[in-house]
Amino acid sequence: EAAAVAAEEPSGLKLAASPRDSESPRRLQILGSGNQPVIELLRGVFLFRRRLRVILQGKDWLHVMLPRQGEKKPELRFASPTDACEVQGNVTGREFEVRKRGRLVASVSWQRPDGDAAPRRDYVLEALKTEEALPVLALVLAIETVLGPPA
């Protein structure tokens, strides 16, 4: 029996994910109602292995490139300028904001219920209620997939 990946809580949706023992598969899917993929993450092969392609509801939406030597965050290439988002902050440390046309739409951070000195416990994505959640979730999942497990 499959375990739930997302659970609705009073504060919003909580995504549960765990590290894998082996290298990630080439294709990851998040399924919606009717078992249809709503988010697909496709790893590149050979010359394009630094690239991750994101398909959102059946449409090519985003390409994410691994950070190059000395860079702090992945490069984002959106298929449409109207979908373009920016990430600002400490992306590799998982403390960043997502902005669309300069407007804050989501934030990603570690939850430390016992204060800043406490160990990191939950990794949380908070999006504005007025923002469509699926693209924000797809963006954060793509960044996580490209960066790998947090240090």
CSV table of C-alpha atoms in Angstrom, one decimal:
chain,number,residue,atom,x,y,z
A,1,GLU,CA,0.0,0.0,0.0
A,2,ALA,CA,1.3,3.4,-0.9
A,3,ALA,CA,2.0,6.0,1.8
A,4,ALA,CA,0.4,9.5,1.5
A,5,VAL,CA,2.8,12.0,0.1
A,6,ALA,CA,0.8,15.1,1.0
A,7,ALA,CA,-1.6,15.7,3.9
A,8,GLU,CA,-3.8,18.6,4.6
A,9,GLU,CA,-3.3,20.3,7.9
A,10,PRO,CA,-4.8,23.5,9.4
A,11,SER,CA,-1.8,25.5,8.2
A,12,GLY,CA,-2.0,24.0,4.7
A,13,LEU,CA,-0.6,21.0,2.8
A,14,LYS,CA,2.3,19.1,4.3
A,15,LEU,CA,4.5,17.3,1.8
A,16,ALA,CA,6.3,14.2,3.1
A,17,ALA,CA,9.4,13.1,1.3
A,18,SER,CA,12.3,10.9,2.2
A,19,PRO,CA,15.8,10.4,0.7
A,20,ARG,CA,16.5,7.5,-1.6
A,21,ASP,CA,19.3,5.0,-1.2
A,22,SER,CA,20.1,5.0,-4.9
A,23,GLU,CA,20.3,7.7,-7.5
A,24,SER,CA,16.9,9.3,-8.4
A,25,PRO,CA,15.0,7.9,-11.3
A,26,ARG,CA,15.0,9.8,-14.6
A,27,ARG,CA,11.2,10.5,-14.3
A,28,LEU,CA,9.3,11.6,-11.2
A,29,GLN,CA,5.5,12.2,-11.3
A,30,ILE,CA,3.0,13.8,-8.9
A,31,LEU,CA,-0.4,12.3,-9.7
A,32,GLY,CA,-3.7,14.2,-9.4
A,33,SER,CA,-7.3,12.9,-9.5
A,34,GLY,CA,-7.8,10.0,-11.9
A,35,ASN,CA,-4.1,9.0,-11.5
A,36,GLN,CA,-3.1,11.5,-14.2
A,37,PRO,CA,0.3,13.3,-13.8
A,38,VAL,CA,-0.1,17.0,-12.9
A,39,ILE,CA,3.7,17.5,-12.3
A,40,GLU,CA,6.4,15.6,-14.1
A,41,LEU,CA,10.1,16.0,-13.5
A,42,LEU,CA,12.4,14.6,-16.2
A,43,ARG,CA,16.1,14.4,-15.8
A,44,GLY,CA,18.3,15.0,-18.8
A,45,VAL,CA,20.7,12.3,-20.1
A,46,PHE,CA,24.2,12.4,-21.5
A,47,LEU,CA,25.0,16.0,-22.6
A,48,PHE,CA,21.9,17.4,-20.9
A,49,ARG,CA,22.3,15.6,-17.5
A,50,ARG,CA,22.6,19.0,-15.7
A,51,ARG,CA,19.1,19.9,-16.8
A,52,LEU,CA,15.7,19.0,-15.3
A,53,ARG,CA,12.6,19.5,-17.4
A,54,VAL,CA,9.3,20.3,-15.6
A,55,ILE,CA,6.0,19.5,-17.2
A,56,LEU,CA,3.0,21.1,-15.5
A,57,GLN,CA,-0.4,19.7,-16.4
A,58,GLY,CA,0.9,18.2,-19.7
A,59,LYS,CA,2.7,21.4,-20.9
A,60,ASP,CA,6.5,22.1,-21.0
A,61,TRP,CA,6.8,24.7,-18.2
A,62,LEU,CA,10.3,25.0,-16.9
A,63,HIS,CA,13.9,23.9,-17.3
A,64,VAL,CA,16.1,23.9,-14.3
A,65,MET,CA,19.9,23.8,-14.6
A,66,LEU,CA,22.3,22.7,-11.9
A,67,PRO,CA,24.3,25.5,-10.4
A,68,ARG,CA,27.7,25.9,-12.0
A,69,GLN,CA,30.9,25.9,-10.1
A,70,GLY,CA,30.8,28.9,-7.7
A,71,GLU,CA,27.1,29.6,-8.2
A,72,LYS,CA,24.7,29.5,-5.3
A,73,LYS,CA,21.4,28.7,-7.0
A,74,PRO,CA,20.1,26.8,-10.0
A,75,GLU,CA,19.3,28.6,-13.3
A,76,LEU,CA,15.5,28.7,-14.1
A,77,ARG,CA,14.3,28.9,-17.7
A,78,PHE,CA,10.5,29.2,-18.0
A,79,ALA,CA,8.7,28.3,-21.3
A,80,SER,CA,6.5,31.4,-21.0
A,81,PRO,CA,7.5,34.8,-19.7
A,82,THR,CA,4.1,35.1,-18.0
A,83,ASP,CA,5.0,32.1,-15.8
A,84,ALA,CA,8.5,33.3,-14.8
A,85,CYS,CA,9.4,33.3,-11.2
A,86,GLU,CA,12.5,34.3,-9.3
A,87,VAL,CA,14.0,32.7,-6.2
A,88,GLN,CA,15.8,35.0,-3.8
A,89,GLY,CA,17.7,34.1,-0.6
A,90,ASN,CA,19.7,31.1,0.5
A,91,VAL,CA,18.5,28.4,-2.0
A,92,THR,CA,21.1,25.8,-1.1
A,93,GLY,CA,20.3,26.3,2.6
A,94,ARG,CA,16.5,26.0,1.9
A,95,GLU,CA,15.7,29.5,3.1
A,96,PHE,CA,14.3,31.4,0.1
A,97,GLU,CA,11.4,33.4,-1.3
A,98,VAL,CA,9.6,32.9,-4.6
A,99,ARG,CA,8.6,36.1,-6.4
A,100,LYS,CA,6.5,36.6,-9.5
A,101,ARG,CA,6.8,40.0,-11.3
A,102,GLY,CA,8.6,41.3,-8.1
A,103,ARG,CA,5.7,40.2,-5.9
A,104,LEU,CA,6.2,37.7,-3.0
A,105,VAL,CA,4.1,34.6,-3.7
A,106,ALA,CA,5.8,32.0,-1.5
A,107,SER,CA,8.5,31.3,1.0
A,108,VAL,CA,10.5,28.2,1.9
A,109,SER,CA,12.1,27.7,5.3
A,110,TRP,CA,13.0,25.3,8.0
A,111,GLN,CA,10.7,25.1,11.0
A,112,ARG,CA,12.5,25.2,14.3
A,113,PRO,CA,9.7,25.0,17.0
A,114,ASP,CA,12.3,25.3,19.8
A,115,GLY,CA,14.1,28.4,18.4
A,116,ASP,CA,16.9,29.1,16.0
A,117,ALA,CA,19.4,27.1,18.0
A,118,ALA,CA,17.3,24.0,17.7
A,119,PRO,CA,17.9,21.4,15.0
A,120,ARG,CA,16.1,21.9,11.7
A,121,ARG,CA,13.0,19.7,11.7
A,122,ASP,CA,10.4,20.4,9.1
A,123,TYR,CA,11.0,22.0,5.7
A,124,VAL,CA,8.0,24.2,4.9
A,125,LEU,CA,6.6,25.8,1.7
A,126,GLU,CA,4.1,28.6,2.4
A,127,ALA,CA,2.3,30.1,-0.5
A,128,LEU,CA,-0.2,33.0,-0.7
A,129,LYS,CA,-3.8,31.7,-0.8
A,130,THR,CA,-4.3,33.9,-3.9
A,131,GLU,CA,-1.5,32.1,-5.8
A,132,GLU,CA,-2.1,29.0,-7.7
A,133,ALA,CA,-0.4,26.3,-5.6
A,134,LEU,CA,0.6,23.8,-8.3
A,135,PRO,CA,3.2,25.9,-10.1
A,136,VAL,CA,4.8,26.9,-6.8
A,137,LEU,CA,4.9,23.3,-5.7
A,138,ALA,CA,6.4,22.2,-9.1
A,139,LEU,CA,9.1,24.9,-8.8
A,140,VAL,CA,10.1,23.9,-5.3
A,141,LEU,CA,10.1,20.2,-6.1
A,142,ALA,CA,12.3,20.9,-9.2
A,143,ILE,CA,14.8,22.9,-7.1
A,144,GLU,CA,14.9,20.1,-4.5
A,145,THR,CA,15.4,17.5,-7.1
A,146,VAL,CA,18.3,19.4,-8.8
A,147,LEU,CA,20.0,20.3,-5.5
A,148,GLY,CA,19.7,16.9,-3.8
A,149,PRO,CA,19.4,16.3,-0.1
A,150,PRO,CA,20.1,19.3,2.2
A,151,ALA,CA,23.5,19.3,4.0
